Short mmCIF file of C-alpha atoms in Angstrom, two decimals:
data_model
loop_
_atom_site.label_atom_id
_atom_site.label_comp_id
_atom_site.label_asym_id
_atom_site.label_seq_id
_atom_site.Cartn_x
_atom_site.Cartn_y
_atom_site.Cartn_z
CA MET A 7 -0.04 -0.10 0.07
CA TYR A 8 1.41 3.24 -1.13
CA SER A 9 0.85 6.45 0.84
CA ALA A 10 0.04 9.92 -0.48
CA PRO A 11 2.97 11.98 -2.00
CA PRO A 12 3.73 15.74 -0.74
CA PRO A 13 2.01 17.84 -2.79
CA HIS A 14 3.39 18.16 -6.44
CA TYR A 15 6.23 15.95 -5.35
CA ALA A 16 6.64 14.55 -9.14
CA THR A 17 6.02 18.12 -11.10
CA ARG A 18 8.76 19.83 -8.68
CA ILE A 19 11.18 17.24 -9.24
CA SER A 20 10.24 17.44 -12.83
CA LEU A 21 10.96 20.88 -13.23
CA PHE A 22 14.41 20.65 -11.37
CA PHE A 23 15.07 17.75 -13.88
CA GLY A 24 14.51 20.33 -16.82
CA ALA A 25 16.56 23.37 -15.02
CA PHE A 26 19.94 21.00 -14.49
CA PHE A 27 19.59 19.46 -18.23
CA PHE A 28 18.98 22.69 -20.06
CA PRO A 29 22.60 24.06 -19.89
CA TYR A 30 23.72 20.40 -19.87
CA GLY A 31 21.94 20.50 -23.30
CA ILE A 32 24.52 23.23 -24.34
CA TYR A 33 27.52 21.84 -22.90
CA ILE A 34 27.39 18.34 -24.61
CA PRO A 35 27.30 19.09 -27.92
CA PHE A 36 28.68 22.29 -27.78
CA ALA A 37 31.27 22.92 -25.32
CA GLY A 38 33.92 21.08 -27.93
CA ILE A 39 33.03 23.62 -30.41
CA TRP A 40 33.35 26.63 -28.06
CA LEU A 41 36.87 25.34 -27.36
CA LYS A 42 37.78 24.71 -30.89
CA SER A 43 36.71 28.59 -31.33
CA LEU A 44 39.67 29.37 -28.47
CA GLY A 45 42.21 27.73 -30.58
CA LEU A 46 42.54 24.26 -28.85
CA SER A 47 43.75 21.42 -30.57
CA PRO A 48 41.37 18.07 -30.42
CA GLU A 49 44.01 16.62 -27.89
CA SER A 50 43.47 19.76 -25.90
CA ILE A 51 39.73 19.71 -26.18
CA GLY A 52 39.66 16.13 -25.24
CA ILE A 53 41.54 16.93 -21.97
CA VAL A 54 39.50 19.61 -20.98
CA LEU A 55 36.49 17.76 -21.40
CA MET A 56 38.13 14.89 -19.48
CA VAL A 57 38.62 16.74 -16.26
CA PRO A 58 35.11 17.13 -15.11
CA LEU A 59 34.64 13.31 -15.38
CA ILE A 60 37.85 12.62 -13.21
CA ALA A 61 36.18 15.12 -10.58
CA ARG A 62 33.09 12.83 -10.63
CA VAL A 63 35.44 9.96 -10.10
CA VAL A 64 37.29 11.51 -7.24
CA PHE A 65 34.48 13.37 -5.51
CA THR A 66 31.06 11.76 -6.56
CA PRO A 67 30.90 9.08 -4.23
CA VAL A 68 31.58 11.15 -1.04
CA MET A 69 29.67 13.88 -2.14
CA ALA A 70 26.44 11.41 -2.81
CA ALA A 71 27.12 9.40 0.20
CA MET A 72 27.07 12.73 2.19
CA ALA A 73 23.40 13.48 1.02
CA ASP A 74 22.73 10.09 2.58
CA LYS A 75 24.54 10.84 5.54
CA ILE A 76 22.74 14.04 5.90
CA GLY A 77 19.34 12.64 5.20
CA ASP A 78 18.18 15.63 3.37
CA ARG A 79 18.66 15.18 -0.17
CA ARG A 80 16.83 18.58 -0.96
CA LEU A 81 19.31 20.54 0.94
CA THR A 82 22.11 18.75 -0.71
CA LEU A 83 21.01 19.48 -4.12
CA GLN A 84 20.58 23.20 -3.17
CA ILE A 85 24.23 23.43 -1.82
CA TYR A 86 25.47 21.72 -4.74
CA CYS A 87 23.81 23.47 -7.26
CA THR A 88 24.56 26.91 -5.81
CA LEU A 89 28.32 25.65 -5.50
CA PHE A 90 28.64 24.40 -9.32
CA ALA A 91 26.89 27.39 -10.84
CA LEU A 92 28.70 30.25 -9.39
CA THR A 93 32.33 28.41 -9.62
CA PHE A 94 31.59 27.59 -13.15
CA ALA A 95 31.03 31.05 -14.05
CA PHE A 96 34.56 32.06 -13.42
CA ILE A 97 35.30 30.48 -16.64
CA THR A 98 35.02 33.46 -18.64
CA ILE A 99 37.73 35.21 -16.79
CA ASP A 100 40.42 33.89 -18.97
CA ASP A 101 40.67 31.68 -21.87
CA SER A 102 43.84 30.15 -21.34
CA LEU A 103 43.92 26.42 -21.28
CA GLY A 104 45.27 25.99 -17.71
CA TRP A 105 42.39 28.38 -16.30
CA ILE A 106 39.82 26.70 -18.06
CA LEU A 107 40.99 23.10 -16.82
CA ALA A 108 41.45 24.61 -13.15
CA VAL A 109 37.82 26.00 -13.16
CA MET A 110 36.38 22.86 -14.58
CA ALA A 111 38.13 20.81 -12.05
CA ILE A 112 36.79 22.96 -8.98
CA SER A 113 33.09 23.50 -10.36
CA HIS A 114 32.53 19.70 -11.21
CA ILE A 115 33.35 18.70 -7.54
CA THR A 116 29.89 19.20 -7.03
CA GLN A 117 28.06 18.98 -10.56
CA GLY A 118 28.82 15.38 -10.53
CA ALA A 119 26.60 14.40 -7.56
CA ILE A 120 23.77 16.52 -8.50
CA VAL A 121 22.02 14.05 -10.77
CA PRO A 122 22.51 10.86 -8.66
CA ILE A 123 21.11 12.56 -5.60
CA ALA A 124 18.16 13.97 -7.66
CA ASP A 125 17.89 10.55 -9.17
CA SER A 126 17.60 8.91 -5.73
CA LEU A 127 15.07 11.29 -4.62
CA ALA A 128 12.95 10.88 -7.81
CA MET A 129 13.43 7.06 -7.17
CA ALA A 130 12.10 7.58 -3.59
CA GLY A 131 8.78 8.90 -4.97
CA THR A 132 8.79 5.73 -7.61
CA ARG A 133 9.18 3.26 -4.01
CA ARG A 134 7.20 5.18 -1.69
CA TYR A 135 4.43 6.55 -3.74
CA ASP A 136 4.34 4.60 -6.75
CA LEU A 137 5.14 7.71 -8.84
CA ASP A 138 6.45 7.37 -12.52
CA TYR A 139 10.32 7.61 -12.63
CA GLY A 140 10.48 8.36 -16.51
CA ARG A 141 8.03 10.75 -16.37
CA MET A 142 9.58 12.79 -13.97
CA ARG A 143 13.01 12.27 -15.87
CA ARG A 144 11.84 13.14 -19.40
CA TRP A 145 11.26 16.73 -18.51
CA GLY A 146 15.03 16.82 -18.19
CA SER A 147 15.33 15.18 -21.40
CA LEU A 148 12.84 17.62 -23.30
CA ALA A 149 14.80 20.67 -21.68
CA PHE A 150 17.86 19.18 -23.06
CA VAL A 151 16.41 19.19 -26.68
CA VAL A 152 15.22 22.72 -26.13
CA ALA A 153 18.99 23.58 -25.25
CA ASN A 154 20.23 21.50 -28.58
CA LEU A 155 17.85 23.92 -30.64
CA ALA A 156 18.70 27.18 -28.65
CA GLY A 157 22.55 26.05 -29.04
CA GLY A 158 22.26 25.60 -32.67
CA PHE A 159 20.44 28.75 -33.09
CA CYS A 160 23.01 30.85 -31.08
CA LEU A 161 25.72 29.33 -33.14
CA ASP A 162 24.61 30.05 -36.16
CA LEU A 163 23.45 33.69 -34.98
CA LEU A 164 26.31 34.57 -32.51
CA GLY A 165 29.17 32.42 -33.38
CA ALA A 166 31.13 29.56 -31.30
CA ASN A 167 32.81 32.24 -28.84
CA LYS A 168 29.70 33.27 -27.44
CA ILE A 169 27.93 29.94 -26.75
CA ILE A 170 29.27 29.43 -23.32
CA TRP A 171 27.38 32.82 -21.99
CA LEU A 172 24.25 30.28 -22.61
CA MET A 173 25.90 27.45 -20.48
CA ILE A 174 26.32 30.04 -17.37
CA GLY A 175 22.91 31.52 -17.65
CA GLY A 176 21.21 28.14 -17.92
CA ASN A 177 23.07 27.09 -14.52
CA LEU A 178 21.46 29.84 -12.49
CA LEU A 179 18.31 27.86 -13.21
CA GLN A 180 19.44 25.06 -11.51
CA ILE A 181 19.54 27.04 -8.00
CA VAL A 182 16.28 28.55 -8.71
CA PHE A 183 14.66 25.39 -9.14
CA SER A 184 16.71 23.59 -6.54
CA LEU A 185 14.28 25.73 -4.07
CA THR A 186 11.19 24.29 -4.89
CA LEU A 187 12.24 20.53 -4.88
CA PRO A 188 9.86 18.63 -2.38
CA LYS A 189 10.99 17.21 0.97
CA ASP A 190 12.93 14.45 1.19
CA PRO A 191 10.37 11.57 2.45
CA ARG A 192 13.37 10.34 4.73
CA LEU A 193 12.58 13.66 6.54
CA ILE A 194 8.82 12.96 6.41
CA ASP A 195 9.34 9.28 7.88
CA HIS A 196 12.22 10.52 10.39
CA GLN A 197 14.69 8.13 8.89
CA ARG A 198 18.38 8.62 8.77
CA MET A 199 21.13 6.52 7.36
CA SER A 200 23.23 6.98 10.83
CA LYS A 201 23.00 9.51 13.72
CA GLY A 202 26.55 9.69 14.24
CA ASN A 203 28.79 12.88 12.75
CA LYS A 204 30.97 10.50 10.61
CA LEU A 205 29.74 8.33 7.71
CA ASP A 206 29.07 4.89 9.07
CA TRP A 207 31.54 3.21 6.44
CA THR A 208 30.53 -0.13 7.57
CA GLN A 209 27.34 -0.36 5.95
CA LEU A 210 29.07 0.61 2.61
CA LYS A 211 30.91 -3.00 2.71
CA GLN A 212 28.01 -4.31 1.30
CA PHE A 213 28.75 -2.75 -2.05
CA GLY A 214 32.05 -4.84 -2.48
CA GLN A 215 29.94 -7.20 -3.98
CA THR A 216 31.67 -8.87 -7.29
CA GLY A 217 28.13 -9.02 -8.87
CA PHE A 218 27.32 -5.60 -8.04
CA TRP A 219 30.51 -4.17 -9.89
CA ILE A 220 30.25 -6.32 -13.13
CA VAL A 221 26.56 -4.89 -13.60
CA LEU A 222 27.71 -1.41 -12.92
CA ALA A 223 30.73 -1.87 -15.19
CA SER A 224 28.77 -3.33 -18.03
CA ILE A 225 26.47 -0.13 -17.82
CA SER A 226 29.36 2.31 -17.28
CA LEU A 227 30.89 0.74 -20.72
CA ILE A 228 27.75 1.28 -22.31
CA GLN A 229 27.73 5.05 -21.45
CA ALA A 230 31.29 5.27 -22.01
CA SER A 231 30.91 4.62 -25.75
CA HIS A 232 28.91 7.87 -26.40
CA ALA A 233 32.15 9.55 -25.41
CA LEU A 234 33.35 10.14 -29.14
CA LEU A 235 29.92 11.31 -30.41
CA TYR A 236 29.58 13.57 -27.09
CA THR A 237 33.22 15.08 -27.65
CA PHE A 238 33.45 15.29 -31.28
CA GLY A 239 29.88 14.35 -32.64
CA THR A 240 28.93 17.93 -33.67
CA ILE A 241 32.72 18.52 -35.01
CA TYR A 242 32.32 15.26 -37.13
CA TRP A 243 28.87 16.54 -38.82
CA GLU A 244 30.23 19.74 -39.66
CA GLN A 245 33.13 18.05 -41.15
CA ARG A 246 30.36 16.11 -43.22
CA GLY A 247 28.98 19.53 -44.52
CA VAL A 248 26.16 19.12 -42.04
CA ALA A 249 24.96 22.53 -41.03
CA ALA A 250 24.99 23.57 -37.30
CA SER A 251 21.23 24.00 -37.39
CA MET A 252 20.98 20.27 -38.72
CA THR A 253 23.23 19.48 -36.03
CA GLY A 254 20.81 20.98 -33.39
CA ILE A 255 18.01 18.75 -34.81
CA PHE A 256 20.59 15.40 -34.68
CA TRP A 257 20.96 15.99 -31.33
CA SER A 258 17.21 16.94 -30.33
CA VAL A 259 15.84 13.71 -32.17
CA SER A 260 18.12 11.56 -30.34
CA VAL A 261 16.35 12.93 -26.94
CA PHE A 262 12.97 13.32 -28.27
CA ALA A 263 13.57 9.18 -28.69
CA GLU A 264 14.86 9.10 -25.14
CA VAL A 265 11.94 11.17 -23.92
CA LEU A 266 9.34 8.52 -25.66
CA VAL A 267 11.19 5.53 -23.64
CA PHE A 268 10.89 7.44 -20.80
CA SER A 269 7.28 8.15 -21.17
CA PHE A 270 6.55 4.57 -20.97
CA SER A 271 9.16 3.45 -18.30
CA LYS A 272 6.19 2.07 -16.09
CA ARG A 273 4.74 0.22 -18.70
CA ILE A 274 8.27 -0.95 -19.73
CA SER A 275 9.39 -1.76 -16.34
CA GLY A 276 6.28 -4.61 -16.32
CA ARG A 277 7.47 -6.36 -19.39
CA ALA A 278 11.17 -6.20 -19.26
CA ASP A 279 13.51 -6.46 -16.08
CA TRP A 280 16.70 -4.30 -15.61
CA LYS A 281 19.24 -6.99 -16.97
CA ALA A 282 16.87 -7.11 -20.52
CA LEU A 283 16.89 -3.26 -20.76
CA ILE A 284 20.71 -3.09 -20.09
CA PHE A 285 21.23 -6.12 -23.01
CA ILE A 286 19.01 -4.09 -25.49
CA SER A 287 20.87 -1.02 -24.97
CA GLY A 288 24.35 -2.73 -25.42
CA LEU A 289 23.18 -4.09 -28.65
CA LEU A 290 21.96 -1.11 -30.03
CA ALA A 291 25.03 1.01 -28.99
CA THR A 292 27.06 -1.37 -30.98
CA LEU A 293 24.94 -1.15 -34.17
CA ARG A 294 24.88 2.65 -33.67
CA TRP A 295 28.68 3.03 -33.49
CA ALA A 296 29.33 0.65 -36.18
CA LEU A 297 27.14 2.40 -38.50
CA MET A 298 28.21 5.98 -37.76
CA PRO A 299 31.58 6.19 -39.61
CA PHE A 300 30.02 5.71 -43.22
CA ASP A 301 29.32 8.66 -45.29
CA MET A 302 25.65 9.15 -45.71
CA PRO A 303 23.00 11.41 -46.24
CA GLU A 304 21.51 13.52 -43.44
CA ALA A 305 18.62 11.22 -43.09
CA GLY A 306 20.81 8.41 -42.25
CA TYR A 307 22.64 9.97 -39.14
CA LEU A 308 19.24 11.16 -38.22
CA LEU A 309 17.96 7.47 -38.04
CA LEU A 310 21.20 6.82 -36.16
CA GLN A 311 20.46 9.23 -33.77
CA LEU A 312 16.75 7.54 -32.84
CA LEU A 313 19.16 4.68 -31.80
CA HIS A 314 19.79 6.87 -28.57
CA ALA A 315 16.51 5.51 -27.23
CA GLY A 316 18.18 2.19 -26.69
CA SER A 317 22.02 2.94 -26.41
CA PHE A 318 21.15 5.61 -23.52
CA ALA A 319 17.51 5.44 -22.54
CA CYS A 320 17.50 1.74 -21.85
CA SER A 321 20.42 1.81 -20.22
CA HIS A 322 19.55 4.39 -17.72
CA LEU A 323 16.49 3.00 -16.95
CA GLY A 324 18.20 -0.27 -16.34
CA THR A 325 20.57 1.24 -13.98
CA MET A 326 17.72 2.94 -12.13
CA PHE A 327 15.51 -0.48 -11.93
CA PHE A 328 18.67 -2.47 -10.90
CA ILE A 329 19.41 -0.15 -7.99
CA ALA A 330 15.95 0.08 -6.84
CA ALA A 331 15.82 -3.68 -6.86
CA MET A 332 19.15 -4.20 -5.15
CA VAL A 333 19.55 -1.35 -2.82
CA ASP A 334 17.54 0.22 0.24
CA ASP A 335 16.14 3.97 -0.05
CA ASP A 336 18.62 5.04 2.80
CA LEU A 337 21.65 3.80 0.70
CA SER A 338 20.31 4.97 -2.75
CA GLY A 339 22.49 8.07 -2.86
CA THR A 340 25.44 6.28 -2.12
CA ALA A 341 24.54 3.77 -4.89
CA GLN A 342 23.80 6.34 -7.54
CA GLY A 343 27.20 7.82 -6.62
CA LEU A 344 29.25 4.80 -6.96
CA TYR A 345 27.56 4.06 -10.36
CA THR A 346 28.80 7.72 -11.19
CA MET A 347 32.00 7.34 -10.44
CA LEU A 348 32.53 4.28 -12.32
CA THR A 349 30.89 5.63 -15.37
CA GLY A 350 32.90 8.87 -14.73
CA LEU A 351 36.07 7.09 -14.58
CA LEU A 352 35.30 5.05 -17.89
CA MET A 353 34.01 8.14 -19.57
CA ALA A 354 37.21 9.93 -18.77
CA ILE A 355 39.42 7.31 -20.10
CA ALA A 356 36.99 7.02 -23.24
CA THR A 357 36.73 11.05 -23.64
CA TYR A 358 40.59 11.48 -23.48
CA ALA A 359 40.88 8.63 -26.12
CA SER A 360 38.47 10.12 -28.05
CA GLY A 361 40.73 13.15 -28.61
CA ILE A 362 43.38 10.97 -29.92
CA LEU A 363 41.04 8.95 -31.71
CA TYR A 364 39.29 11.52 -33.67
CA GLY A 365 42.71 13.21 -34.29
CA ASP A 366 44.13 10.11 -36.02
CA LEU A 367 41.08 8.17 -37.46
CA GLY A 368 38.26 10.91 -37.77
CA GLY A 369 34.92 9.26 -37.72
CA ASN A 370 36.37 5.86 -37.95
CA GLY A 371 37.10 5.84 -34.11
CA PHE A 372 33.35 5.08 -33.82
CA VAL A 373 34.56 1.66 -34.52
CA ILE A 374 36.64 1.40 -31.43
CA MET A 375 33.26 2.91 -29.16
CA ALA A 376 31.29 -0.35 -31.05
CA GLY A 377 34.26 -2.35 -29.52
CA ILE A 378 33.63 -1.00 -26.00
CA SER A 379 29.75 -1.56 -26.10
CA THR A 380 30.51 -5.03 -27.12
CA THR A 381 32.51 -5.72 -24.21
CA ALA A 382 29.87 -4.52 -21.89
CA LEU A 383 27.56 -7.22 -23.42
CA PHE A 384 30.25 -9.81 -22.67
CA LEU A 385 30.48 -8.45 -18.86
CA LEU A 386 26.56 -8.21 -18.94
CA ALA A 387 26.40 -12.19 -19.84
CA THR A 388 28.78 -13.30 -17.01
CA SER A 389 26.79 -11.26 -14.56
CA HIS A 390 24.85 -14.34 -13.80
CA LEU A 391 27.73 -15.97 -12.41
CA PHE A 392 28.05 -13.59 -9.55
CA PRO A 393 24.49 -13.10 -7.86
CA VAL A 394 23.87 -9.72 -6.12
CA GLY A 395 22.31 -9.85 -2.46
CA TYR A 396 20.02 -6.84 -1.26
CA ILE A 397 22.16 -4.07 -0.01
CA ALA A 398 20.19 -2.84 3.53
CA SER A 399 20.88 0.08 5.61
CA ASP A 400 21.07 -0.88 9.21
CA ARG A 401 17.70 1.00 9.74
CA ALA A 402 16.18 -1.27 7.40
CA SER A 403 17.89 -4.53 8.50
CA GLU A 404 16.42 -3.64 12.59
CA ALA A 405 13.07 -2.66 11.06
CA GLN A 406 12.90 -6.32 9.45
CA ASN A 407 14.35 -8.01 12.24
CA GLU A 408 11.59 -6.51 14.64
CA GLN A 409 8.55 -7.54 12.44
CA PRO A 410 6.34 -10.33 14.06
CA LYS A 411 7.78 -13.53 13.09
#
């Protein structure tokens, strides 16, 4: 039996997802173009875009675990969004490589933890109030589409060197809408991960299961296989003679396909478990990257972008369902952080490699990305050899033990 959610719980989380993913929808397709306008080489662009990923690897698990420790995901998101938006704004002071690297490193200490904590808060609504995670998350994807179109328009109108201001302005939306987030259900239930002043690391030992990390590794490899597209996709299409406005449509179409999957997430979860979704995403990612190097008309690239519904959306939903099924809500932020850490590590390596691959191979580098997603499928196929036990907090274990036999 599900309890009634706080007023407008789903709506307020949906708005926050939109606020976060709008500037991200500028950053993903157009950050490389902006860096190129500063005169940076493909190798330097790869290094700059790798820095936020490294920051996620180092800091996200701790920052996400702090949200579980504090017990208030809303307050944590408000703090992290404010710190990220204000520190990222300093990137405009100087256009030297060293300064950009420093700002990216500092600002992304908190940024990497925002999505896993927001996902944890959204999934809390799914667990406790029977809300639809996909319908909340899709508004982030729709905002991403709007940002893609706005970025393409501004690129044509103002030039690549001005696109950074759209990112900075968009980041301020995160602060505004973090203030409208619903109250953390753990506060409503008066539940905390622990009452001490330090993190209770003993509970985190449960995450040491081999099977848990094999599943996360397979998901993270699929996500990392997108690195070449995220870093050089716009440049690649530009060199193929595709107009910047059309490039914006390419990105938008991929996210519309993603939104379609998210919109039916509840129905999908009733027909496919998390492992099936991850397997589908690996297959479609392999197909997508294997075909990307071919010289084709714009309609061909448009069709390949539709496969984002599988390569990304199915993978993301599979991850959320996996964590919801195997991890207690009190530790879900930590689980999301560990997933983000591993994804960040593999994405950082793939992003750095993308600079080298694109410099040497151009579009043929996508064949390597197909190899990465194939490796993910192999790992997933072996995961059944290492069963994953349910990861519960001390509070959840005590509550279960107190139930009448």
